[in-house]
Amino acid sequence: MSSFFTIEWQDGAVVMLDQRLLPTQEVYRTYRDYRGVARAIKDMVIRGAPAIGVAAALGIALGARQLKRIDNPAEFERLCQVFAATRPTAVNLFWAIKRMGGVYARTRALGREAICEHLEREALQIHAEDIAANRRLGRYGATLIAKGATVLTHCNAGALATAGYGTALGVIRAAWEQGKKVSVFVPETRPFLQGARLTAWELSKLGIPATLITDSMVGHFMQKGAIDCVVVGTDRTAANGDVANKIGTYTTAVLAARHQVPFYVAAPTSSIDLHCASGALIPIEERAAREVTHVLRQQIAPTGIRVANPAFDVTPHELVSAIVTERGIARDPFGQSLSELVRKGGKAKKEKGEKERT
Amino acid sequence: MSSFFTIEWQDGAVVMLDQRLLPTQEVYRTYRDYRGVARAIKDMVIRGAPAIGVAAALGIALGARQLKRIDNPAEFERLCQVFAATRPTAVNLFWAIKRMGGVYARTRALGREAICEHLEREALQIHAEDIAANRRLGRYGATLIAKGATVLTHCNAGALATAGYGTALGVIRAAWEQGKKVSVFVPETRPFLQGARLTAWELSKLGIPATLITDSMVGHFMQKGAIDCVVVGTDRTAANGDVANKIGTYTTAVLAARHQVPFYVAAPTSSIDLHCASGALIPIEERAAREVTHVLRQQIAPTGIRVANPAFDVTPHELVSAIVTERGIARDPFGQSLSELVRKGGKAKKEKGEKERT
């Protein structure tokens, strides 16, 4: 087991590891007021789309107890709005809020205590489901990882980006837990340094051998034959298998293709957007210049220099060897394999729902 | 003319702009002891292969005056060894040391004052030749740059990397001076940030439009069609056209090839090593882990993490569109074209030498 956690519900409070202070300080923050949780999401105490969804769900469960008139839907709606406004691009945020809203609608007539209990139970369920899905995804992904393999990842798609196990790092972790003795190359992932600050720290905590490099070294180590495969996460995957992920992922995929290194994407089905036909339709968020001109608080570029800072890039599906989900592994042609996996889950849920109703 | 200088000989001392403090501070350091010059090369007060060669030559000229028994070849040899040990990948270093050694051998019998004067004159000659060669190289290279082109470079192969005009930036600068209205994409070049700290600063000083990006963004902007060509410098180019340059250059070359973006190398003939058959034989300097775990003085990675920090990579000649020298442009097959250009210079020098002797 790992010696840290990302987010937990403890004695009626939300507790989070403050990721802004990693890797030099490990500080857990306890929130007894939902406004604190919302601010923590906004200020990136916690980040990563699945983790943000879990934090919002727990925050709503916490906030419900603070409401004066919980049976008033307008009050509950205002509570949800506070969370919807935190990181408006994270799709899991809205998905989690919608699930909490559904529970509220079904239990509103049952009285304060019952509403609060059901909301709390749903938030904990979202938390547990995320970890369970990550573990299933990890087991599928581990079948692709050879014994003793050196795996390169990018950014942080680990326990810190989810409720607690990780997607890309979940694959690596599952392989490690199976005794495969893998090791990992970790590009630092400028500008926000999620690789250096979070992934390197997480792997250290797990005892998995990791080598930190700069993003500019990926080609060199592929050329040297030091990398056996690449596993990355994704912020959104289009219906055709085009993958939007942290800036730098596309460069890594091009290098992997040149060197015949398999390039795998760990994509929970919640991140697969069948309504999005191709990567060209995925909007790329442009972030503040200061992330590039500064490293943390330190200025590294001349004052006033022009900067470009796209947060993501799109890797075309022809560079992707396989997409690993919690329901199985999709391969080319992705248009077919991805929609089958996503529909499979829908069908499973529907069947489960029907059984529950009988 | 530019409003700064890289290295100069002033009143019997070596004066350098401390490049470690750029872009936030412009500090010139004066060295009156050769050991200070050697340490400045090692500590990267000055960097860039041609600049290192010039610094070593001036340092030897300075050190000669400090020797107790200058007519003792062993003492002079020890002086040269101090410089040879500073940065082993830079071929210009050895080339400059060899030139100074040649002058010493020819003048050793002439007595202390004559030896010192000849060494000083040779070092200043190397300085002046470097700037003149850069200007010629720039004019050749500018013929490859279209009007209005967006050029991507890597690291700093500018005035700061040479005695004063630049190789890759010399090409861009020559195109700019010809009124071609070019603009430049500048990857920051981790770990040492020569792009963000030096190239962005130098281009700002020259008034050439520049956009700073992280190294991880190069692929994205090539994919978007934003880059018309790449021009980089080189620390050493092998006889077959394989190019050793700052880590990240190989990645850029792979991306350029995928996107049919011409990839040009600005290589003064002093950086072409005909005795080195291929890039596989070029030693790659491994630098301190701290450059990766820290940005300037700030820690960005967990304490104790394993780090790889190769300072250079090798771009195979098949990814190189053309190599620009101060004697013309070499194209595939480079084995032939490079040796012709290098021999052309040798012949010209020999003829010049013969004329002078008559």
Tab-separated table of C-alpha atoms in Angstrom, chain A residues 23-24 188 190-191 193 196-197 200-201 204 209-217 219-221 223 247-248 250-251 254-255 258-259 292 295-302 305-310 312-314 316 318-319, chain B residues 23-24 188 190-191 193 196-197 200-201 204 209-217 219-221 223 247-248 250-251 254-255 258-259 292 295-302 305-310 312-314 316 318-319:
chain	number	residue	atom	x	y	z
A	23	PRO	CA	7.654	17.338	-3.589
A	24	THR	CA	9.416	19.288	-0.858
A	188	GLU	CA	9.685	16.688	-15.913
A	190	ARG	CA	7.235	21.730	-18.333
A	191	PRO	CA	5.707	24.172	-17.840
A	193	LEU	CA	6.391	20.225	-13.835
A	196	ALA	CA	9.222	16.253	-11.630
A	197	ARG	CA	7.000	17.352	-8.781
A	200	ALA	CA	8.703	11.348	-9.475
A	201	TRP	CA	7.421	11.795	-5.913
A	204	SER	CA	9.481	7.258	-4.956
A	209	PRO	CA	12.654	2.837	-9.668
A	210	ALA	CA	12.334	6.120	-11.551
A	211	THR	CA	14.734	8.303	-13.520
A	212	LEU	CA	13.886	11.960	-13.907
A	213	ILE	CA	14.799	13.605	-17.230
A	214	THR	CA	13.926	16.857	-18.964
A	215	ASP	CA	11.333	16.754	-21.757
A	216	SER	CA	14.124	17.446	-24.255
A	217	MET	CA	15.819	14.111	-23.443
A	219	GLY	CA	14.364	11.451	-28.135
A	220	HIS	CA	17.901	10.739	-26.947
A	221	PHE	CA	16.840	7.883	-24.676
A	223	GLN	CA	17.522	6.547	-29.767
A	247	ILE	CA	1.574	19.267	-24.070
A	248	GLY	CA	4.561	17.166	-25.088
A	250	TYR	CA	2.479	14.361	-29.327
A	251	THR	CA	6.259	14.818	-29.495
A	254	VAL	CA	6.262	10.848	-32.881
A	255	LEU	CA	9.526	9.710	-31.295
A	258	ARG	CA	10.192	6.453	-35.221
A	259	HIS	CA	11.793	4.011	-32.813
A	292	VAL	CA	6.586	29.634	-19.153
A	295	VAL	CA	9.469	28.282	-12.849
A	296	LEU	CA	7.414	28.341	-9.680
A	297	ARG	CA	8.329	31.805	-8.380
A	298	GLN	CA	11.564	32.285	-10.286
A	299	GLN	CA	11.868	34.342	-13.485
A	300	ILE	CA	13.788	32.556	-16.276
A	301	ALA	CA	13.069	34.700	-19.358
A	302	PRO	CA	13.464	38.353	-20.275
A	305	ILE	CA	9.011	38.319	-24.115
A	306	ARG	CA	6.137	36.918	-26.201
A	307	VAL	CA	5.025	33.463	-25.058
A	308	ALA	CA	2.835	30.624	-26.352
A	309	ASN	CA	1.467	28.228	-23.731
A	310	PRO	CA	-0.945	25.592	-25.047
A	312	PHE	CA	-2.470	20.190	-24.353
A	313	ASP	CA	-1.689	18.711	-27.725
A	314	VAL	CA	-3.429	16.106	-29.867
A	316	PRO	CA	-3.392	11.360	-33.961
A	318	GLU	CA	-2.256	6.397	-36.127
A	319	LEU	CA	0.536	6.969	-33.577
B	23	PRO	CA	18.292	37.539	-18.481
B	24	THR	CA	17.581	39.358	-15.235
B	188	GLU	CA	13.459	27.268	-23.466
B	190	ARG	CA	15.996	22.695	-20.273
B	191	PRO	CA	17.857	21.940	-18.168
B	193	LEU	CA	17.494	27.227	-20.128
B	196	ALA	CA	14.718	31.238	-22.357
B	197	ARG	CA	17.625	32.982	-20.696
B	200	ALA	CA	15.175	35.144	-26.012
B	201	TRP	CA	17.303	37.876	-24.430
B	204	SER	CA	15.036	40.980	-27.743
B	209	PRO	CA	10.342	39.035	-32.984
B	210	ALA	CA	10.575	35.919	-30.816
B	211	THR	CA	8.084	33.576	-29.152
B	212	LEU	CA	9.245	31.589	-26.152
B	213	ILE	CA	7.887	28.037	-25.747
B	214	THR	CA	8.772	25.026	-23.610
B	215	ASP	CA	10.714	22.193	-25.278
B	216	SER	CA	7.607	20.023	-25.022
B	217	MET	CA	5.712	22.344	-27.425
B	219	GLY	CA	5.880	18.995	-31.883
B	220	HIS	CA	2.590	20.823	-31.393
B	221	PHE	CA	3.715	23.897	-33.346
B	223	GLN	CA	1.880	19.911	-36.338
B	247	ILE	CA	20.101	17.780	-25.805
B	248	GLY	CA	16.716	18.120	-27.529
B	250	TYR	CA	17.585	15.167	-32.068
B	251	THR	CA	13.936	15.337	-30.971
B	254	VAL	CA	12.761	13.887	-35.845
B	255	LEU	CA	9.752	16.217	-35.636
B	258	ARG	CA	7.927	14.059	-39.923
B	259	HIS	CA	6.529	17.466	-40.906
B	292	VAL	CA	17.529	18.739	-13.558
B	295	VAL	CA	15.745	25.315	-11.800
B	296	LEU	CA	18.383	27.862	-10.958
B	297	ARG	CA	18.261	27.736	-7.155
B	298	GLN	CA	14.792	26.243	-6.769
B	299	GLN	CA	14.158	22.561	-6.066
B	300	ILE	CA	11.492	21.022	-8.330
B	301	ALA	CA	11.916	17.267	-7.737
B	302	PRO	CA	11.918	14.961	-4.712
B	305	ILE	CA	15.479	10.986	-7.135
B	306	ARG	CA	17.668	9.336	-9.782
B	307	VAL	CA	18.455	11.665	-12.674
B	308	ALA	CA	19.947	11.370	-16.158
B	309	ASN	CA	21.460	14.538	-17.585
B	310	PRO	CA	23.209	14.086	-20.931
B	312	PHE	CA	24.063	16.649	-25.870
B	313	ASP	CA	22.476	14.300	-28.331
B	314	VAL	CA	23.434	13.175	-31.828
B	316	PRO	CA	22.001	11.402	-37.655
B	318	GLU	CA	19.847	11.601	-42.751
B	319	LEU	CA	17.699	14.058	-40.746
